[in-house]
Short mmCIF file of C-alpha atoms in Angstrom, two decimals:
data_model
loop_
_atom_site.label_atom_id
_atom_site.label_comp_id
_atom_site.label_asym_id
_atom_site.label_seq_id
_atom_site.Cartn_x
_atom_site.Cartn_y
_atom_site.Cartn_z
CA UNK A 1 170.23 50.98 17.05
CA UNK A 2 171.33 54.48 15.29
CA UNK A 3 173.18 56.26 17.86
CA UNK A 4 170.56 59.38 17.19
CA UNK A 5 168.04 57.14 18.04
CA UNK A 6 170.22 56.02 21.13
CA UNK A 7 170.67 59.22 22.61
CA UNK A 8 166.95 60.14 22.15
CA UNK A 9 166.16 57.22 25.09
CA UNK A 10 168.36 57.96 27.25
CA UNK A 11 167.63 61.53 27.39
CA UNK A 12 163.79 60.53 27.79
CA UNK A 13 165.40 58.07 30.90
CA UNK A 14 167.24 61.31 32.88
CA UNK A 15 164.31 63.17 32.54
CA UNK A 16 161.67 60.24 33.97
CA UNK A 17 164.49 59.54 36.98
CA UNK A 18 164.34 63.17 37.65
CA UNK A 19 160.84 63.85 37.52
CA UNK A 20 160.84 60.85 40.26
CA UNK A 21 164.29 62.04 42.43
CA UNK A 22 162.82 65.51 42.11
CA UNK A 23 159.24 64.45 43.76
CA UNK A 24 160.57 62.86 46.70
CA UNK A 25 163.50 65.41 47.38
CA UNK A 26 160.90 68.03 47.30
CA UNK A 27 158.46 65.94 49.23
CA UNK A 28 161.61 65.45 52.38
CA UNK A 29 161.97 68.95 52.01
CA UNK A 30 158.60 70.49 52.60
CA UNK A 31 158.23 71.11 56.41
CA UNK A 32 156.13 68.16 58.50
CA UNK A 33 152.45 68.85 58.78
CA UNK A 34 152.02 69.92 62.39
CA UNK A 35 150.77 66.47 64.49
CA UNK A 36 147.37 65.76 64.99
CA UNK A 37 146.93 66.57 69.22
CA UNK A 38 143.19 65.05 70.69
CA UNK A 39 142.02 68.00 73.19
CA UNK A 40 142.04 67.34 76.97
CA UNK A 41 138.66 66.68 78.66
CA UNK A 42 137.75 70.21 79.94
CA UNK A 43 136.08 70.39 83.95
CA UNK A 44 132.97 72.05 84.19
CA UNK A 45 132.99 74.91 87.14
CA UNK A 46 132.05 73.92 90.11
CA UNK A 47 128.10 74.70 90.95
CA UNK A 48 127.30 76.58 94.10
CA UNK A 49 124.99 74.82 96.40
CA UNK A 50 121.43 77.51 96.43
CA UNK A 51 121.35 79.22 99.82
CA UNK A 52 120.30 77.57 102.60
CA UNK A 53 116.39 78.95 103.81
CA UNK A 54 115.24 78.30 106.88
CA UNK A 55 111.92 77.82 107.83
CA UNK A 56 110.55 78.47 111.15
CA UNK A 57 106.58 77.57 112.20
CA UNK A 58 104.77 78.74 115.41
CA UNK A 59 101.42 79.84 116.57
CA UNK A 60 102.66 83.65 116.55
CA UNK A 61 101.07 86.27 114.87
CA UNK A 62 100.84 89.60 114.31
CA UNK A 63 102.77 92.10 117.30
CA UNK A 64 104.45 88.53 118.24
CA UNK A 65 105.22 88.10 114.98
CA UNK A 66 106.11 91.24 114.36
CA UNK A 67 108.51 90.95 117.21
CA UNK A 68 109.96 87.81 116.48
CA UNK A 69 110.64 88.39 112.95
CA UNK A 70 113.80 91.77 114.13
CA UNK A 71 114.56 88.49 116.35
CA UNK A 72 115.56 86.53 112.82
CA UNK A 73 116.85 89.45 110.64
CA UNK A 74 119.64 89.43 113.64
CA UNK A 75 119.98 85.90 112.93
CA UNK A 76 120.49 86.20 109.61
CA UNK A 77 122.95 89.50 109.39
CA UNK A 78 125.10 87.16 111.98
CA UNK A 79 125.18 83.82 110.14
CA UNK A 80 124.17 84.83 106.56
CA UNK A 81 121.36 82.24 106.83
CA UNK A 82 118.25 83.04 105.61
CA UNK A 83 114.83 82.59 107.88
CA UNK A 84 111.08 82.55 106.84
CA UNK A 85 108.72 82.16 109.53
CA UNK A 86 105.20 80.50 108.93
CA UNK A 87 101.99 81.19 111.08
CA UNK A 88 100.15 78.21 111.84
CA UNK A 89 96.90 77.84 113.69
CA UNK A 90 97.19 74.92 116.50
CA UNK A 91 95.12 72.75 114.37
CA UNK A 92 97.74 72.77 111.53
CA UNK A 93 100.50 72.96 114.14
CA UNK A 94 99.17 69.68 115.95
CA UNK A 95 99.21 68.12 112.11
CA UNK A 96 102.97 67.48 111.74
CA UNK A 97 103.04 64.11 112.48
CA UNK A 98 101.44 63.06 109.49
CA UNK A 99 104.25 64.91 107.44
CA UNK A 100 106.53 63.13 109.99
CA UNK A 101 105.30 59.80 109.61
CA UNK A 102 105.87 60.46 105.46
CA UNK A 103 109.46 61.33 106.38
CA UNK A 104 109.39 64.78 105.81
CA UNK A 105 108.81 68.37 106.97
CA UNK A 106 107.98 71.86 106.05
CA UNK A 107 109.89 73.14 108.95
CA UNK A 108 113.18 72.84 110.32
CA UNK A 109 112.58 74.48 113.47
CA UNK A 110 109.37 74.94 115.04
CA UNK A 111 107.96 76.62 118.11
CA UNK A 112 105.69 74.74 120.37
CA UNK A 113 103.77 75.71 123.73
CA UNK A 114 103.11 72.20 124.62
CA UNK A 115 105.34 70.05 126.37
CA UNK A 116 103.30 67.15 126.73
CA UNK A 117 103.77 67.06 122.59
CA UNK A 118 107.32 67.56 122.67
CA UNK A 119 107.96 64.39 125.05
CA UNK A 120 105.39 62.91 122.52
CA UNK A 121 106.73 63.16 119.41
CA UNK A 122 110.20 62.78 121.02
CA UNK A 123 109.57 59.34 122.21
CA UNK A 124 108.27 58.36 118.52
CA UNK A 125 111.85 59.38 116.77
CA UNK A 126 110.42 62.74 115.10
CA UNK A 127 112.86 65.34 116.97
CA UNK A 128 116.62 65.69 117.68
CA UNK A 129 117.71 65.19 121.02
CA UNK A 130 118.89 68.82 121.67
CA UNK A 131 120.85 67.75 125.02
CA UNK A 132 124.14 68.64 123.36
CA UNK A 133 123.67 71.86 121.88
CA UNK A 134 122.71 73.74 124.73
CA UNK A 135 123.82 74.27 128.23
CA UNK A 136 120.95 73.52 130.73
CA UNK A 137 122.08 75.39 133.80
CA UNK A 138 121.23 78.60 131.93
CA UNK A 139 117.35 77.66 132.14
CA UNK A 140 115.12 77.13 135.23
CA UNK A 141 115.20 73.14 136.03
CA UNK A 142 111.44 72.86 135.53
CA UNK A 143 111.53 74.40 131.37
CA UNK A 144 114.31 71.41 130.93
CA UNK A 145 112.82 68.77 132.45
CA UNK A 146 109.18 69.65 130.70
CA UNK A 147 110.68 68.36 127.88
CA UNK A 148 113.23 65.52 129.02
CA UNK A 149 112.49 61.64 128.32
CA UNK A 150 115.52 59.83 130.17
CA UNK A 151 118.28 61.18 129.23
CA UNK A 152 117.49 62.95 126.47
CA UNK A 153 116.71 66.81 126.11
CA UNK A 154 113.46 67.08 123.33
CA UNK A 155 113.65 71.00 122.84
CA UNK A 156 115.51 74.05 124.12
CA UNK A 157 113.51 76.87 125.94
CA UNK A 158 112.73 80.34 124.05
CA UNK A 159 109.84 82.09 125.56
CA UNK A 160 108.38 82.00 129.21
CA UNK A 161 104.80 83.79 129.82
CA UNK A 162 102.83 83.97 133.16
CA UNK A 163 98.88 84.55 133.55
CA UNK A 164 100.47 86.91 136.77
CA UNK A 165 97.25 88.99 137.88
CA UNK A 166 95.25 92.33 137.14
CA UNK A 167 96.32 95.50 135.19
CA UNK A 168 95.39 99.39 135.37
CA UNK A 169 96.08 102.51 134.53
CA UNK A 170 98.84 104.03 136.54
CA UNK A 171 97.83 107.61 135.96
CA UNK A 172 93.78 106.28 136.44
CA UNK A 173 94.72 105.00 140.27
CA UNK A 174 96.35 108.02 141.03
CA UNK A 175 93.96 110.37 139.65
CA UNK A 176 90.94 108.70 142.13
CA UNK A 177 93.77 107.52 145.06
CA UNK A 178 94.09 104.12 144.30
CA UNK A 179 96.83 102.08 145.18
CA UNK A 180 97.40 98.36 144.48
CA UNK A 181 95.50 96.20 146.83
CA UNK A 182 98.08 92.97 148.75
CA UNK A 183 95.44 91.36 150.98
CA UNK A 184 91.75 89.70 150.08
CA UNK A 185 89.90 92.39 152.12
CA UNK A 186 91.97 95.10 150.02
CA UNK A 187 90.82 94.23 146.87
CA UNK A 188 87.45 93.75 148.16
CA UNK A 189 88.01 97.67 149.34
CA UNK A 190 89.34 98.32 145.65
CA UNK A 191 86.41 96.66 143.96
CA UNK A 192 83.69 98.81 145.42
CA UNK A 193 85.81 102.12 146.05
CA UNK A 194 85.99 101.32 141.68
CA UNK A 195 81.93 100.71 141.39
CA UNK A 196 81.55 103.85 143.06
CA UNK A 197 83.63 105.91 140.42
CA UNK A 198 81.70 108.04 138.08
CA UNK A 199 81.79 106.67 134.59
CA UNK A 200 82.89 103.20 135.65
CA UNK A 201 81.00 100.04 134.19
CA UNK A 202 82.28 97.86 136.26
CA UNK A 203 85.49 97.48 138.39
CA UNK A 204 86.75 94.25 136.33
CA UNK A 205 86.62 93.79 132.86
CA UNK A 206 85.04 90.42 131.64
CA UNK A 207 86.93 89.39 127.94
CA UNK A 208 85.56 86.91 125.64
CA UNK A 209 85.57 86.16 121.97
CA UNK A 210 87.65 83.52 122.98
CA UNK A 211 86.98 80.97 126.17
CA UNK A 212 90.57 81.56 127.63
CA UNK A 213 89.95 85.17 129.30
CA UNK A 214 87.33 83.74 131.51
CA UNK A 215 88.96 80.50 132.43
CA UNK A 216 92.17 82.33 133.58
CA UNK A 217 90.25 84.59 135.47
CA UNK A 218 88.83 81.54 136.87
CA UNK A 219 92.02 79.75 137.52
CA UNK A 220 93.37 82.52 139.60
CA UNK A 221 90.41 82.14 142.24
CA UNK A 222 91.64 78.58 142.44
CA UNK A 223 95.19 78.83 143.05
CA UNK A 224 94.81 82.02 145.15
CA UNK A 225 91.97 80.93 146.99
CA UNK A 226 92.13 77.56 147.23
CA UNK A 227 95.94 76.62 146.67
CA UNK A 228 98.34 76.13 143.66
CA UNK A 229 98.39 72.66 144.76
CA UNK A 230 94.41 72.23 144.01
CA UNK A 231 95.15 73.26 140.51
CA UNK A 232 97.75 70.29 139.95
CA UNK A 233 94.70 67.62 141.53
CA UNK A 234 92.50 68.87 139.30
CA UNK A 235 95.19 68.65 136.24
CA UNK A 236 95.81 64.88 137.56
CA UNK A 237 91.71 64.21 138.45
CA UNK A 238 92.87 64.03 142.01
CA UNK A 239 90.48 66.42 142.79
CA UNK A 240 86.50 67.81 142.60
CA UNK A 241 84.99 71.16 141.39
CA UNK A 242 82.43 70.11 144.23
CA UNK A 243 84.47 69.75 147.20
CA UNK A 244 86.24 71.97 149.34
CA UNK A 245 88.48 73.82 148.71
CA UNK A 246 87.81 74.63 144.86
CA UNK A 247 83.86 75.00 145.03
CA UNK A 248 84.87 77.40 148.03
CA UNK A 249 86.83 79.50 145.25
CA UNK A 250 84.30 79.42 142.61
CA UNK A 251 81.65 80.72 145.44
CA UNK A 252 84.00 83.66 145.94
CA UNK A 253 83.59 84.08 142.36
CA UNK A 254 80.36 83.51 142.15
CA UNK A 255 79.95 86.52 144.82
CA UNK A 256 82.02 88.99 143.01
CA UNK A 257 80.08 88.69 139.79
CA UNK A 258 76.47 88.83 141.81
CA UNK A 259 77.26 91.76 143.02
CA UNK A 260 78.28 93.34 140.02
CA UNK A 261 82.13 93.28 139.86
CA UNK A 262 82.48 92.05 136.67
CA UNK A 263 81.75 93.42 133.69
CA UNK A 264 79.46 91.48 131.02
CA UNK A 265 82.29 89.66 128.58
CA UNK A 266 82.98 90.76 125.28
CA UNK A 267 85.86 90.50 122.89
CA UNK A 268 89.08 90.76 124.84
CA UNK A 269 91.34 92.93 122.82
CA UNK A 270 88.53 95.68 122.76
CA UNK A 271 88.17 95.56 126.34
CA UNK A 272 91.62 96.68 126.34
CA UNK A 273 89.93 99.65 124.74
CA UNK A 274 87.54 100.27 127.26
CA UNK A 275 89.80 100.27 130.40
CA UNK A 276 92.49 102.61 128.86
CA UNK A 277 89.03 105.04 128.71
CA UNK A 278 88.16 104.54 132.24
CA UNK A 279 85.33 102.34 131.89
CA UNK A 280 86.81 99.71 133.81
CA UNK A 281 89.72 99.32 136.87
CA UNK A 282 91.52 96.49 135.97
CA UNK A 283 91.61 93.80 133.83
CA UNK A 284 92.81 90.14 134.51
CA UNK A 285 95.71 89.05 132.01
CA UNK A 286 98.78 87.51 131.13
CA UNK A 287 101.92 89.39 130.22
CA UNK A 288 101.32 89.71 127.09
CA UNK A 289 99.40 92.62 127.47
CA UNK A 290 102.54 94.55 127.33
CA UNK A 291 102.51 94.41 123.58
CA UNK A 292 98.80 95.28 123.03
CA UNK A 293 98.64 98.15 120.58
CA UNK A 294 95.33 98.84 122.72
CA UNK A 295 97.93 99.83 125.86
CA UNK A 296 98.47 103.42 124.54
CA UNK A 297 101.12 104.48 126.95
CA UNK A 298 103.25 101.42 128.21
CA UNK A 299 104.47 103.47 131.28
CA UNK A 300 101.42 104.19 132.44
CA UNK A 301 100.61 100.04 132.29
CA UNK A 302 100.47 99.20 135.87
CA UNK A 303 100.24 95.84 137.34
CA UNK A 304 98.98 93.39 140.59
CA UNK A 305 99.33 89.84 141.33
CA UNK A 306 96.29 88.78 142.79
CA UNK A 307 96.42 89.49 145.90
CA UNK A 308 97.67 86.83 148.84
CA UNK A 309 98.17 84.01 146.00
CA UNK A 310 100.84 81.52 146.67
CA UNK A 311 100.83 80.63 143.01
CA UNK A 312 100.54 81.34 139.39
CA UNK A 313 99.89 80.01 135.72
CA UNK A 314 102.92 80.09 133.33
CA UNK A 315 104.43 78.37 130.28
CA UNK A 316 106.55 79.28 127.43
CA UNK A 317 107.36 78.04 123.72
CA UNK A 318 109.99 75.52 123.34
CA UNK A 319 112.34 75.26 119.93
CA UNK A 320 112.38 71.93 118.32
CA UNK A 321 113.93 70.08 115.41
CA UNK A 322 111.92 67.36 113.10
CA UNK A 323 114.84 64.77 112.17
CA UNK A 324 113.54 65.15 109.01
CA UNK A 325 114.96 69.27 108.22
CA UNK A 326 117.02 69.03 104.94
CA UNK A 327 119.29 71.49 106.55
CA UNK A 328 120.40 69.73 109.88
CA UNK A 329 123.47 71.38 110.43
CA UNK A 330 121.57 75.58 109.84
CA UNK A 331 118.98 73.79 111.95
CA UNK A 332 120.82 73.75 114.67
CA UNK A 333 122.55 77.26 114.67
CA UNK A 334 119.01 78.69 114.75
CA UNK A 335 117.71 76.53 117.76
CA UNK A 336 121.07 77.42 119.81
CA UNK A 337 120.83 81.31 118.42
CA UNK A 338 116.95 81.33 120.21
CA UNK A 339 118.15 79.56 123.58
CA UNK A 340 120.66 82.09 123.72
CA UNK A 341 120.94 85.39 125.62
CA UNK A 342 121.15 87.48 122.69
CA UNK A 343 118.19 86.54 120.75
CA UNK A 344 116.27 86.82 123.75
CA UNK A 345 117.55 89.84 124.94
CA UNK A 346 115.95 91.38 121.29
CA UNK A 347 112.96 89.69 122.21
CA UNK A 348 112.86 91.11 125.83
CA UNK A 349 113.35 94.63 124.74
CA UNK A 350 110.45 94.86 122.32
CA UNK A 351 108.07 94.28 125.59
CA UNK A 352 105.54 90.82 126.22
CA UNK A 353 108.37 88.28 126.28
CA UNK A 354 109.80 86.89 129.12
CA UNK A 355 113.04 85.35 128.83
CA UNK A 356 114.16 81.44 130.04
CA UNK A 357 117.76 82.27 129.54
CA UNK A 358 118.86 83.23 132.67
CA UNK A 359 122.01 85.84 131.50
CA UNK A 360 119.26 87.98 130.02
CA UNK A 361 120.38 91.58 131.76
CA UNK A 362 117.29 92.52 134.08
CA UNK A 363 117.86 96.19 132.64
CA UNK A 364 116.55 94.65 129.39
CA UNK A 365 112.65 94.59 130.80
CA UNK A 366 110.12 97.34 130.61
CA UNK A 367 109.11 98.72 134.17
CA UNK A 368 105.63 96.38 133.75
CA UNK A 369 107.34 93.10 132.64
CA UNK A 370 109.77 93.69 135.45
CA UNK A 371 107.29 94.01 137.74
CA UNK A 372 105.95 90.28 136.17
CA UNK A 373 109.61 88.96 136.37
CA UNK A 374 109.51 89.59 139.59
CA UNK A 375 105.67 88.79 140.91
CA UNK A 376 106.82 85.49 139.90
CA UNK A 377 109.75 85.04 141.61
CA UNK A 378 107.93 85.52 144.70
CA UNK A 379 105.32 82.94 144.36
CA UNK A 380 105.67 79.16 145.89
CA UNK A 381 104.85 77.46 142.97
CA UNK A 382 103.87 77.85 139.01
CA UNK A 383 101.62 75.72 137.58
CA UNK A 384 100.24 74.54 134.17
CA UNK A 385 97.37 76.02 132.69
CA UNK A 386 94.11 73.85 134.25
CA UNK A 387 91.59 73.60 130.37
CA UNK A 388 95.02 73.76 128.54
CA UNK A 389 96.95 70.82 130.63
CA UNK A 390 93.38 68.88 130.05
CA UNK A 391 91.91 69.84 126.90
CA UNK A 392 89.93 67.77 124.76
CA UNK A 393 86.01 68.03 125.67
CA UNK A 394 86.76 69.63 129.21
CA UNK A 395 88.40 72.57 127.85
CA UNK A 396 85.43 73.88 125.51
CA UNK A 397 83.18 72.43 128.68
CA UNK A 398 84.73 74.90 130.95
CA UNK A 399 85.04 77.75 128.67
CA UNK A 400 81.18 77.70 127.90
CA UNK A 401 80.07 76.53 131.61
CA UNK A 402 82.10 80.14 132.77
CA UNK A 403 80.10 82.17 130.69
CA UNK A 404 77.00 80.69 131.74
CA UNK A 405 78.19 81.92 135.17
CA UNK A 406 79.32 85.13 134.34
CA UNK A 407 75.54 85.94 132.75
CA UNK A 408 73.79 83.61 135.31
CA UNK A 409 75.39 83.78 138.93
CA UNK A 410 73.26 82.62 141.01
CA UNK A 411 73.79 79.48 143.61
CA UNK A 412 72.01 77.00 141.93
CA UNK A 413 73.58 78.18 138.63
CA UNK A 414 77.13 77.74 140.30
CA UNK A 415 76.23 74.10 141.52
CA UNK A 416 75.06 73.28 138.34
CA UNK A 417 77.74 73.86 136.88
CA UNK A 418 80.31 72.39 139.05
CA UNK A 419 78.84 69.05 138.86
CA UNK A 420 78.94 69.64 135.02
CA UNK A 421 82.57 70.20 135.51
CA UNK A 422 83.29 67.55 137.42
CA UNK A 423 81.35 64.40 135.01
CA UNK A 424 83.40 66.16 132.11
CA UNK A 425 86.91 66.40 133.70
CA UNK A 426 86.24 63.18 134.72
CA UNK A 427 85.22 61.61 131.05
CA UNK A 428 87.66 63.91 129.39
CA UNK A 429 91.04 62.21 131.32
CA UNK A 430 89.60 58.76 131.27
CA UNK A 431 88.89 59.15 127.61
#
């Protein structure tokens, strides 16, 4: 080979081997790519639970409502739980156990007046036993035991209300020298010293609209006049509206209205009306009347207990839990918050209620629920209330035979309608 021709190729050689050495010294020293990281699973945030809402259902409307709704704000600005209340008629009240028996409810608390239901929907698994949560020597025995099956405790007492006896006008009786009759032949005295008054319709308003004004009135003649214990027969059908003692009641009824003592009945609430004007005396009623808006001045609300009785008609409204509330745990705050002294306290102080807790302050009452507090402290007995404890076909039976005395009060009239009495209390329990 000419060396010209040699040196030519190995030049071309240096340069290819440095092309190559070049690339890869250049390629060690560029700087690493960073490395290739796979992100860590992020956590979502946590998700708050909604707020827990109560709901509460009872038969209670409007003042009572009213009333019982300040009773629940409290609740809530204590606990931070949130309450709605629902007003039910007794019809959609007395429907729950078909929501029970689909394993749910729209309630987690509800109010009920009867404690025959309690015990019954207790013994078929649809409440809480409530014997834990509150502390039964704070109640009388009798609003426990209502509702006990065994051993177990079916609700927790809330409200207590008496069918006590007749109420005036304070400032009425004092204008015309009245005072408060305590004996039979007093408020016989009373009753025509009243007929007598100018601008009186009749001593003793009549209410209606309703059949329960008449039967209490009723019902008082027969545990004042006959006995508390008569009352209970009848309740159990151990007893007659024929025989003595009860027909002898409903003939001193029977008296009283044929001679004019009664008014005719009309709607209830507006006979409210009609005594605060003057056209009656007094007015047979349960405590409630306290929170009447009709009452326009409740110190000058006075009140009686029919006079001589060794008994009287009261009840109350008991707090239950369906096992079926989605919110157990609130549940249960709620139901000891009403058995407790403060919730009924609130209650007490807004007039009409009448508290089962016993550390309720006796400076919490009004002057005319006092005087209810303590009419009934002085009787020997309370007792259910008689259509009520019954109910079914006797109740609307009585309701409607009682006017048909009130309009119609003669003797034959009154036998009548005993005997009427008596075949339906009789079908009516059998049934």
């Amino acid at each position: 080979m000419p060396e010209a021709k040699a040196y030519a190729v190995i030049a071309i050689v240096c340069l290819i081997l440095g092309g190559v050495v070049g690339y890869y010294i250049g390629k060690a020293a560029a700087p690493a790519p960073p490395p290739t990281t796979t992100p860590a699973p992020t956590t979502p945030p946590p998700t708050e639970a909604p707020p827990v809402e109560l709901v509460v259902a009872s038969l209670w409307g409007g003042k009572e409502e009213e009333n019982f709704l300040k009773c629940l704000e409290a609740f809530t600005q204590e606990t931070g739980i949130s309450v709605k209340h629902i007003h039910l008629t007794e019809e959609e009240l007395r429907a729950f156990p078909a929501q029970f028996k689909a394993g749910k409810s729209i309630a987690d608390v509800i109010l009920l007046p009867w404690p025959a239901t309690i015990r019954e929907w207790g013994e078929a698994g649809f409440l809480m036993d409530v014997s834990g949560l509150i502390d039964t020597t704070k109640f009388p025995p009798s609003y426990i035991e209502l509702v006990k099956v065994g051993d177990k405790i079916y609700a927790a007492p809330f409200k207590m209300w008496s069918k006590p006896g007749f109420w005036y006008r304070k400032s009425f009786f004092e204008a015309h020298g009245l005072t408060p009759p305590t004996t039979w032949e007093e408020f016989l005295t009373l009753l025509e010293t009243l007929k007598g008054i100018p601008g009186i319709e009749a001593p003793i308003a009549s209410g209606d609209g309703v059949g329960w004004p008449l039967s209490d009135t009723a019902e008082a003649f027969i545990i004042a006049r006959a006995g508390p214990e008569w009352q209970l027969k009848l309740i159990e059908g151990e007893a007659k509206f024929t025989e003595s003692p009860v027909r002898d009641a409903f003939e001193d009824l029977r008296s009283l209205l044929a001679a004019g003592y009664f008014s005719e009945p009309d709607e209830w609430t507006s006979q409210i009306d009609k005594l605060w004007a003057g056209k009656y005396g007094i007015y047979f009623m349960g405590n409630w009347m306290t929170t009447m808006p009709q009452v326009k001045d409740i110190n000058d609300l006075g009140f009686f207990p029919f006079p001589e009785t060794r008994g009287m008609v009261a009840g109350g409204d008991w707090a239950v839990i369906p096992v079926f509330t989605e919110h157990p745990d609130e549940a249960k705050q709620l139901l000891q918050y009403l058995a407790g002294p403060k919730a009924q306290e609130i209650m007490v102080k807004q007039g009409g209620f009448l508290a089962t807790n016993l550390d309720v302050p006796a400076e919490a009452y009004s002057p005319a629920d006092k005087a209810v507090v303590d009419a009934m402290a002085q009787v020997e007995m309370v007792v259910p209330d008689l259509d009520d404890a019954v109910g079914g076909e006797f109740q609307t039976t009585f309701w409607d035979q009682l006017k048909r005395l009130w309009v119609d009060p003669r003797e034959e009239t009154l036998e009548d309608v005993l005997q009427i009495l008596d075949d339906v209390l009789k079908s009516t329990l059998e049934g």
